[in-house]
């Protein structure tokens, strides 16, 4: 709450008495508006002092100023405020000249005198007590902790300790934690944070980096830093004689195992084909590996011949866009790239065998089966298939497709390398990998001959070698009839009384005409 004291001190003998009187009235209005938002004084404060001779002066006080105390003039308390925003540039003002005292007095003399009222001067009416903010609900006075002693709860009967459930067990792909639940409380409810790993009644071998944690008083969980390492067999044991917090004992030892898998191939390159004869080969796994150790278990076969492999350099990986992207997606220490020490055979299926015995960098287990993938090296460029449309019939205006044995070189391709007879109106040629697409307004019941020039080349620098001609027998189009408009059509009365029907392979249309009136609609 801000406290103000406003006094009225005469300014006798001053040539600017009238101006000071107007200023005093403006200050009263300012103070009244500030009172509406002020609630409490702040100490210590910085307070300004206003006098006719010195104007506005800031003075520091050790406490708030009373509304009735202090000298004449005005006192108000200031508290810490927020930073003021940047003020806009002031608008340019016209050149002015202040009135002289005599001129100002002449203006004021024309105003009616200010007549005071008997009660126009009084102290500010501040509230006696601030109304507290409303509080929801009801306040209940209750000592804590309770003064009366509570009766102890009924203890469950003590019997043999049992393990109700535990997990995981057997072969599992990913193990985020190990958990087991007893049928009796094992620890006090308030002792969880004080239990060290060696104090739990469970033996886990091997024990990865992590920590044991009690959930309640009966469930125990072991959480590794990330997950349990793969390629590992884990043994869990609870010794006989393990005692619960209520005195129950485990009558016999409980033991079980769970196994995480050895390395599994998740992606490979290249696949399918055809590919170059010296490809960079990439393999990614589902866990951390030692690339050099894994390379020792890889066998590269082309036909019936085995080829030696060597690790690819980091520069080779970075220069190969596909393998560089796959390596980034696989993550560090989960992939390897290698290549053959010599060129692979021409036009041959190549098989990459990984394992058995492929090791992991996370655990001692190795793979028991071979993991394989295949790809093919390129052969001569030939035409292997032609198709028209998507069915057995080749209808007019259906695209034609010519499939080659290798992907074509789009940069070296030119439309002059393909000749179509008879001419195909609006013909358009497009290359998609190893397929040449031909589109146009083909005519029904027509046989088209497409001649492929010998200079057509593939991505491996091979040419077709000699001209080849393929044919497309375009048959009859399916009969189609199209009637424009909705069920009810209004014909323009200013034109001929005609109505158009569009057909394909229909020789005639039967129509019936009726003389009707608007009421028939």
PDB file of C-alpha atoms in Angstrom, residues 71-290:
ATOM      1  CA  UNK A  71       6.275  18.236   5.838  1.00  0.00           C
ATOM      2  CA  UNK A  72       3.939  19.976   3.495  1.00  0.00           C
ATOM      3  CA  UNK A  73       3.943  18.878  -0.072  1.00  0.00           C
ATOM      4  CA  UNK A  74       3.637  15.243  -1.193  1.00  0.00           C
ATOM      5  CA  UNK A  75       5.404  11.979  -0.228  1.00  0.00           C
ATOM      6  CA  UNK A  76       4.922   8.661  -2.014  1.00  0.00           C
ATOM      7  CA  UNK A  77       6.862   5.359  -1.967  1.00  0.00           C
ATOM      8  CA  UNK A  78       8.400   3.738  -5.041  1.00  0.00           C
ATOM      9  CA  UNK A  79       9.084   0.005  -5.458  1.00  0.00           C
ATOM     10  CA  UNK A  80      11.165  -1.900  -8.007  1.00  0.00           C
ATOM     11  CA  UNK A  81       9.486  -1.869 -11.399  1.00  0.00           C
ATOM     12  CA  UNK A  82       9.982  -3.468 -14.792  1.00  0.00           C
ATOM     13  CA  UNK A  83      12.137  -2.014 -17.508  1.00  0.00           C
ATOM     14  CA  UNK A  84      10.377   0.631 -19.536  1.00  0.00           C
ATOM     15  CA  UNK A  85       9.991  -0.030 -23.258  1.00  0.00           C
ATOM     16  CA  UNK A  86      11.766   2.160 -25.736  1.00  0.00           C
ATOM     17  CA  UNK A  87       9.947   5.431 -26.104  1.00  0.00           C
ATOM     18  CA  UNK A  88       8.981   6.430 -29.625  1.00  0.00           C
ATOM     19  CA  UNK A  89      10.557   9.430 -31.218  1.00  0.00           C
ATOM     20  CA  UNK A  90       8.609  12.555 -30.204  1.00  0.00           C
ATOM     21  CA  UNK A  91       6.689  14.239 -32.955  1.00  0.00           C
ATOM     22  CA  UNK A  92       8.092  17.474 -34.237  1.00  0.00           C
ATOM     23  CA  UNK A  93       6.394  20.418 -32.561  1.00  0.00           C
ATOM     24  CA  UNK A  94       5.795  23.861 -33.916  1.00  0.00           C
ATOM     25  CA  UNK A  95       7.921  26.752 -32.787  1.00  0.00           C
ATOM     26  CA  UNK A  96       6.201  28.339 -29.761  1.00  0.00           C
ATOM     27  CA  UNK A  97       6.928  31.150 -27.363  1.00  0.00           C
ATOM     28  CA  UNK A  98       5.716  31.066 -23.758  1.00  0.00           C
ATOM     29  CA  UNK A  99       3.333  33.786 -22.575  1.00  0.00           C
ATOM     30  CA  UNK A 100       4.699  36.466 -20.379  1.00  0.00           C
ATOM     31  CA  UNK A 101       3.386  36.628 -16.784  1.00  0.00           C
ATOM     32  CA  UNK A 102       1.177  39.555 -17.657  1.00  0.00           C
ATOM     33  CA  UNK A 103      -0.256  37.769 -20.696  1.00  0.00           C
ATOM     34  CA  UNK A 104      -0.898  34.592 -18.679  1.00  0.00           C
ATOM     35  CA  UNK A 105      -2.580  36.630 -15.958  1.00  0.00           C
ATOM     36  CA  UNK A 106      -4.782  38.316 -18.551  1.00  0.00           C
ATOM     37  CA  UNK A 107      -5.991  34.880 -19.692  1.00  0.00           C
ATOM     38  CA  UNK A 108      -6.675  33.737 -16.136  1.00  0.00           C
ATOM     39  CA  UNK A 109      -8.534  36.951 -15.284  1.00  0.00           C
ATOM     40  CA  UNK A 110     -11.141  36.042 -17.865  1.00  0.00           C
ATOM     41  CA  UNK A 111     -11.917  32.787 -16.019  1.00  0.00           C
ATOM     42  CA  UNK A 112     -14.571  32.748 -13.266  1.00  0.00           C
ATOM     43  CA  UNK A 113     -13.131  32.521  -9.740  1.00  0.00           C
ATOM     44  CA  UNK A 114     -12.826  29.071  -8.126  1.00  0.00           C
ATOM     45  CA  UNK A 115     -15.193  28.931  -5.203  1.00  0.00           C
ATOM     46  CA  UNK A 116     -14.334  26.439  -2.525  1.00  0.00           C
ATOM     47  CA  UNK A 117     -16.738  24.302  -0.496  1.00  0.00           C
ATOM     48  CA  UNK A 118     -16.477  23.689   3.189  1.00  0.00           C
ATOM     49  CA  UNK A 119     -15.687  19.994   2.949  1.00  0.00           C
ATOM     50  CA  UNK A 120     -13.570  19.993  -0.198  1.00  0.00           C
ATOM     51  CA  UNK A 121     -10.470  19.477   1.881  1.00  0.00           C
ATOM     52  CA  UNK A 122     -10.227  16.216   3.884  1.00  0.00           C
ATOM     53  CA  UNK A 123      -7.864  13.340   4.512  1.00  0.00           C
ATOM     54  CA  UNK A 124      -7.797  10.352   2.192  1.00  0.00           C
ATOM     55  CA  UNK A 125     -10.191   7.641   3.276  1.00  0.00           C
ATOM     56  CA  UNK A 126      -8.013   4.556   3.253  1.00  0.00           C
ATOM     57  CA  UNK A 127      -9.581   1.165   4.094  1.00  0.00           C
ATOM     58  CA  UNK A 128      -9.172   0.128   7.690  1.00  0.00           C
ATOM     59  CA  UNK A 129      -8.324  -3.482   6.715  1.00  0.00           C
ATOM     60  CA  UNK A 130      -7.636  -5.144   3.405  1.00  0.00           C
ATOM     61  CA  UNK A 131     -10.146  -7.858   2.552  1.00  0.00           C
ATOM     62  CA  UNK A 132      -8.297 -11.208   2.345  1.00  0.00           C
ATOM     63  CA  UNK A 133      -8.465 -13.221  -0.858  1.00  0.00           C
ATOM     64  CA  UNK A 134     -11.085 -16.002  -0.838  1.00  0.00           C
ATOM     65  CA  UNK A 135      -9.821 -19.518  -0.113  1.00  0.00           C
ATOM     66  CA  UNK A 136     -11.550 -22.586  -1.498  1.00  0.00           C
ATOM     67  CA  UNK A 137     -12.413 -25.507   0.716  1.00  0.00           C
ATOM     68  CA  UNK A 138     -12.455 -25.724   4.464  1.00  0.00           C
ATOM     69  CA  UNK A 139      -9.539 -25.351   6.908  1.00  0.00           C
ATOM     70  CA  UNK A 140      -9.350 -28.200   9.423  1.00  0.00           C
ATOM     71  CA  UNK A 141      -7.098 -27.802  12.417  1.00  0.00           C
ATOM     72  CA  UNK A 142      -5.348 -31.134  12.993  1.00  0.00           C
ATOM     73  CA  UNK A 143      -2.061 -31.687  14.835  1.00  0.00           C
ATOM     74  CA  UNK A 144       0.633 -33.606  12.992  1.00  0.00           C
ATOM     75  CA  UNK A 145       1.739 -36.144  13.912  1.00  0.00           C
ATOM     76  CA  UNK A 146      -1.439 -37.260  15.701  1.00  0.00           C
ATOM     77  CA  UNK A 147      -1.200 -37.108  19.479  1.00  0.00           C
ATOM     78  CA  UNK A 148      -3.010 -40.377  20.101  1.00  0.00           C
ATOM     79  CA  UNK A 149      -1.134 -43.607  19.350  1.00  0.00           C
ATOM     80  CA  UNK A 150      -2.569 -45.715  16.572  1.00  0.00           C
ATOM     81  CA  UNK A 151      -3.089 -49.397  17.043  1.00  0.00           C
ATOM     82  CA  UNK A 152      -0.706 -51.513  14.981  1.00  0.00           C
ATOM     83  CA  UNK A 153      -2.225 -53.164  11.944  1.00  0.00           C
ATOM     84  CA  UNK A 154      -2.875 -56.857  11.868  1.00  0.00           C
ATOM     85  CA  UNK A 155       0.210 -58.738  10.706  1.00  0.00           C
ATOM     86  CA  UNK A 156      -0.262 -61.444   8.064  1.00  0.00           C
ATOM     87  CA  UNK A 157       0.557 -64.995   9.141  1.00  0.00           C
ATOM     88  CA  UNK A 158       4.187 -65.972   8.523  1.00  0.00           C
ATOM     89  CA  UNK A 159       4.725 -68.910   6.164  1.00  0.00           C
ATOM     90  CA  UNK A 160       7.262 -70.141   3.610  1.00  0.00           C
ATOM     91  CA  UNK A 161       8.532 -67.413   1.300  1.00  0.00           C
ATOM     92  CA  UNK A 162       7.467 -67.788  -2.342  1.00  0.00           C
ATOM     93  CA  UNK A 163       8.420 -66.075  -5.606  1.00  0.00           C
ATOM     94  CA  UNK A 164       5.152 -65.284  -7.348  1.00  0.00           C
ATOM     95  CA  UNK A 165       6.577 -64.338 -10.752  1.00  0.00           C
ATOM     96  CA  UNK A 166       9.810 -63.423 -12.492  1.00  0.00           C
ATOM     97  CA  UNK A 167      10.896 -62.273 -15.963  1.00  0.00           C
ATOM     98  CA  UNK A 168      12.430 -62.575 -18.494  1.00  0.00           C
ATOM     99  CA  UNK A 169      13.007 -66.251 -19.103  1.00  0.00           C
ATOM    100  CA  UNK A 170      14.342 -68.189 -22.079  1.00  0.00           C
ATOM    101  CA  UNK A 171      15.361 -66.619 -25.391  1.00  0.00           C
ATOM    102  CA  UNK A 172      14.439 -62.923 -25.673  1.00  0.00           C
ATOM    103  CA  UNK A 173      15.412 -60.305 -28.255  1.00  0.00           C
ATOM    104  CA  UNK A 174      15.614 -57.217 -26.008  1.00  0.00           C
ATOM    105  CA  UNK A 175      15.765 -57.105 -22.214  1.00  0.00           C
ATOM    106  CA  UNK A 176      15.193 -53.638 -20.685  1.00  0.00           C
ATOM    107  CA  UNK A 177      15.150 -54.945 -17.060  1.00  0.00           C
ATOM    108  CA  UNK A 178      14.850 -58.016 -14.819  1.00  0.00           C
ATOM    109  CA  UNK A 179      12.022 -58.174 -12.264  1.00  0.00           C
ATOM    110  CA  UNK A 180      10.769 -60.637  -9.646  1.00  0.00           C
ATOM    111  CA  UNK A 181       7.966 -60.442  -7.077  1.00  0.00           C
ATOM    112  CA  UNK A 182       7.760 -62.163  -3.664  1.00  0.00           C
ATOM    113  CA  UNK A 183       4.581 -62.997  -1.756  1.00  0.00           C
ATOM    114  CA  UNK A 184       5.821 -61.310   1.447  1.00  0.00           C
ATOM    115  CA  UNK A 185       7.350 -57.909   2.238  1.00  0.00           C
ATOM    116  CA  UNK A 186      11.119 -58.113   1.861  1.00  0.00           C
ATOM    117  CA  UNK A 187      12.210 -54.649   3.030  1.00  0.00           C
ATOM    118  CA  UNK A 188      10.784 -51.860   5.187  1.00  0.00           C
ATOM    119  CA  UNK A 189       8.793 -49.354   3.207  1.00  0.00           C
ATOM    120  CA  UNK A 190      11.195 -46.508   4.100  1.00  0.00           C
ATOM    121  CA  UNK A 191      14.463 -48.356   3.437  1.00  0.00           C
ATOM    122  CA  UNK A 192      14.546 -48.457  -0.387  1.00  0.00           C
ATOM    123  CA  UNK A 193      17.121 -45.715  -0.913  1.00  0.00           C
ATOM    124  CA  UNK A 194      19.515 -47.250   1.626  1.00  0.00           C
ATOM    125  CA  UNK A 195      19.790 -50.679  -0.020  1.00  0.00           C
ATOM    126  CA  UNK A 196      22.967 -51.313  -2.007  1.00  0.00           C
ATOM    127  CA  UNK A 197      23.181 -53.804  -4.870  1.00  0.00           C
ATOM    128  CA  UNK A 198      24.996 -56.386  -2.730  1.00  0.00           C
ATOM    129  CA  UNK A 199      22.210 -56.366  -0.147  1.00  0.00           C
ATOM    130  CA  UNK A 200      19.487 -57.731  -2.441  1.00  0.00           C
ATOM    131  CA  UNK A 201      18.560 -61.439  -2.120  1.00  0.00           C
ATOM    132  CA  UNK A 202      19.201 -62.158  -5.833  1.00  0.00           C
ATOM    133  CA  UNK A 203      22.343 -63.163  -7.727  1.00  0.00           C
ATOM    134  CA  UNK A 204      22.568 -62.103 -11.415  1.00  0.00           C
ATOM    135  CA  UNK A 205      25.509 -63.334 -13.500  1.00  0.00           C
ATOM    136  CA  UNK A 206      26.873 -61.582 -15.488  1.00  0.00           C
ATOM    137  CA  UNK A 207      25.827 -58.284 -13.925  1.00  0.00           C
ATOM    138  CA  UNK A 208      25.855 -55.366 -16.406  1.00  0.00           C
ATOM    139  CA  UNK A 209      26.288 -51.798 -15.232  1.00  0.00           C
ATOM    140  CA  UNK A 210      23.073 -50.642 -13.599  1.00  0.00           C
ATOM    141  CA  UNK A 211      21.269 -50.713 -10.255  1.00  0.00           C
ATOM    142  CA  UNK A 212      18.736 -52.686  -8.213  1.00  0.00           C
ATOM    143  CA  UNK A 213      15.501 -50.964  -7.208  1.00  0.00           C
ATOM    144  CA  UNK A 214      12.589 -51.999  -4.995  1.00  0.00           C
ATOM    145  CA  UNK A 215       9.076 -51.242  -6.239  1.00  0.00           C
ATOM    146  CA  UNK A 216       7.006 -51.377  -3.085  1.00  0.00           C
ATOM    147  CA  UNK A 217       8.199 -53.925  -0.544  1.00  0.00           C
ATOM    148  CA  UNK A 218       7.774 -57.107  -2.618  1.00  0.00           C
ATOM    149  CA  UNK A 219       8.990 -56.416  -6.200  1.00  0.00           C
ATOM    150  CA  UNK A 220      12.687 -56.130  -7.054  1.00  0.00           C
ATOM    151  CA  UNK A 221      13.918 -54.744 -10.399  1.00  0.00           C
ATOM    152  CA  UNK A 222      17.386 -54.533 -11.931  1.00  0.00           C
ATOM    153  CA  UNK A 223      17.756 -51.737 -14.505  1.00  0.00           C
ATOM    154  CA  UNK A 224      20.894 -51.527 -16.678  1.00  0.00           C
ATOM    155  CA  UNK A 225      22.147 -48.199 -17.977  1.00  0.00           C
ATOM    156  CA  UNK A 226      20.582 -48.771 -21.417  1.00  0.00           C
ATOM    157  CA  UNK A 227      19.555 -52.410 -21.900  1.00  0.00           C
ATOM    158  CA  UNK A 228      21.008 -55.811 -21.203  1.00  0.00           C
ATOM    159  CA  UNK A 229      23.877 -56.527 -23.639  1.00  0.00           C
ATOM    160  CA  UNK A 230      23.064 -59.005 -26.400  1.00  0.00           C
ATOM    161  CA  UNK A 231      24.799 -62.275 -27.267  1.00  0.00           C
ATOM    162  CA  UNK A 232      24.855 -63.224 -23.576  1.00  0.00           C
ATOM    163  CA  UNK A 233      23.413 -65.983 -21.365  1.00  0.00           C
ATOM    164  CA  UNK A 234      22.294 -64.650 -17.973  1.00  0.00           C
ATOM    165  CA  UNK A 235      21.856 -66.774 -14.849  1.00  0.00           C
ATOM    166  CA  UNK A 236      19.547 -65.626 -12.032  1.00  0.00           C
ATOM    167  CA  UNK A 237      19.612 -67.324  -8.618  1.00  0.00           C
ATOM    168  CA  UNK A 238      17.761 -66.829  -5.305  1.00  0.00           C
ATOM    169  CA  UNK A 239      19.440 -68.912  -2.561  1.00  0.00           C
ATOM    170  CA  UNK A 240      17.434 -71.150  -0.268  1.00  0.00           C
ATOM    171  CA  UNK A 241      16.885 -69.695   3.184  1.00  0.00           C
ATOM    172  CA  UNK A 242      16.267 -66.177   1.846  1.00  0.00           C
ATOM    173  CA  UNK A 243      14.260 -64.430   4.582  1.00  0.00           C
ATOM    174  CA  UNK A 244      11.487 -61.888   4.233  1.00  0.00           C
ATOM    175  CA  UNK A 245      10.923 -58.876   6.478  1.00  0.00           C
ATOM    176  CA  UNK A 246       8.200 -60.819   8.317  1.00  0.00           C
ATOM    177  CA  UNK A 247      10.366 -63.896   8.929  1.00  0.00           C
ATOM    178  CA  UNK A 248       9.294 -66.200   6.088  1.00  0.00           C
ATOM    179  CA  UNK A 249      12.048 -68.242   4.405  1.00  0.00           C
ATOM    180  CA  UNK A 250      12.490 -69.608   0.900  1.00  0.00           C
ATOM    181  CA  UNK A 251      12.480 -73.414   1.316  1.00  0.00           C
ATOM    182  CA  UNK A 252      14.629 -74.201  -1.745  1.00  0.00           C
ATOM    183  CA  UNK A 253      16.820 -72.401  -4.235  1.00  0.00           C
ATOM    184  CA  UNK A 254      15.171 -70.829  -7.292  1.00  0.00           C
ATOM    185  CA  UNK A 255      17.244 -70.409 -10.474  1.00  0.00           C
ATOM    186  CA  UNK A 256      16.476 -69.610 -14.114  1.00  0.00           C
ATOM    187  CA  UNK A 257      18.229 -68.295 -17.232  1.00  0.00           C
ATOM    188  CA  UNK A 258      17.499 -65.994 -20.139  1.00  0.00           C
ATOM    189  CA  UNK A 259      19.489 -65.539 -23.348  1.00  0.00           C
ATOM    190  CA  UNK A 260      19.877 -62.542 -25.637  1.00  0.00           C
ATOM    191  CA  UNK A 261      20.576 -63.290 -29.329  1.00  0.00           C
ATOM    192  CA  UNK A 262      23.903 -63.136 -31.212  1.00  0.00           C
ATOM    193  CA  UNK A 263      24.378 -60.700 -34.141  1.00  0.00           C
ATOM    194  CA  UNK A 264      21.555 -60.614 -36.677  1.00  0.00           C
ATOM    195  CA  UNK A 265      21.859 -59.027 -40.125  1.00  0.00           C
ATOM    196  CA  UNK A 266      19.281 -56.244 -40.575  1.00  0.00           C
ATOM    197  CA  UNK A 267      20.300 -54.678 -43.927  1.00  0.00           C
ATOM    198  CA  UNK A 268      22.697 -55.303 -46.806  1.00  0.00           C
ATOM    199  CA  UNK A 269      23.876 -53.780 -50.069  1.00  0.00           C
ATOM    200  CA  UNK A 270      23.959 -54.540 -52.982  1.00  0.00           C
ATOM    201  CA  UNK A 271      20.960 -56.787 -53.611  1.00  0.00           C
ATOM    202  CA  UNK A 272      19.156 -57.951 -56.735  1.00  0.00           C
ATOM    203  CA  UNK A 273      20.970 -56.404 -59.707  1.00  0.00           C
ATOM    204  CA  UNK A 274      22.573 -56.061 -62.057  1.00  0.00           C
ATOM    205  CA  UNK A 275      25.558 -54.364 -60.398  1.00  0.00           C
ATOM    206  CA  UNK A 276      29.163 -53.581 -61.285  1.00  0.00           C
ATOM    207  CA  UNK A 277      31.794 -56.290 -61.045  1.00  0.00           C
ATOM    208  CA  UNK A 278      33.698 -54.583 -58.189  1.00  0.00           C
ATOM    209  CA  UNK A 279      30.905 -53.433 -55.849  1.00  0.00           C
ATOM    210  CA  UNK A 280      31.345 -52.095 -52.337  1.00  0.00           C
ATOM    211  CA  UNK A 281      29.472 -54.531 -50.046  1.00  0.00           C
ATOM    212  CA  UNK A 282      27.732 -53.352 -46.868  1.00  0.00           C
ATOM    213  CA  UNK A 283      26.197 -55.320 -43.967  1.00  0.00           C
ATOM    214  CA  UNK A 284      24.496 -53.905 -40.830  1.00  0.00           C
ATOM    215  CA  UNK A 285      23.607 -55.778 -37.620  1.00  0.00           C
ATOM    216  CA  UNK A 286      21.221 -55.319 -34.695  1.00  0.00           C
ATOM    217  CA  UNK A 287      24.014 -54.915 -32.094  1.00  0.00           C
ATOM    218  CA  UNK A 288      27.589 -53.726 -31.674  1.00  0.00           C
ATOM    219  CA  UNK A 289      30.213 -55.746 -33.552  1.00  0.00           C
ATOM    220  CA  UNK A 290      33.939 -55.856 -34.148  1.00  0.00           C
TER     221      UNK A 290
END
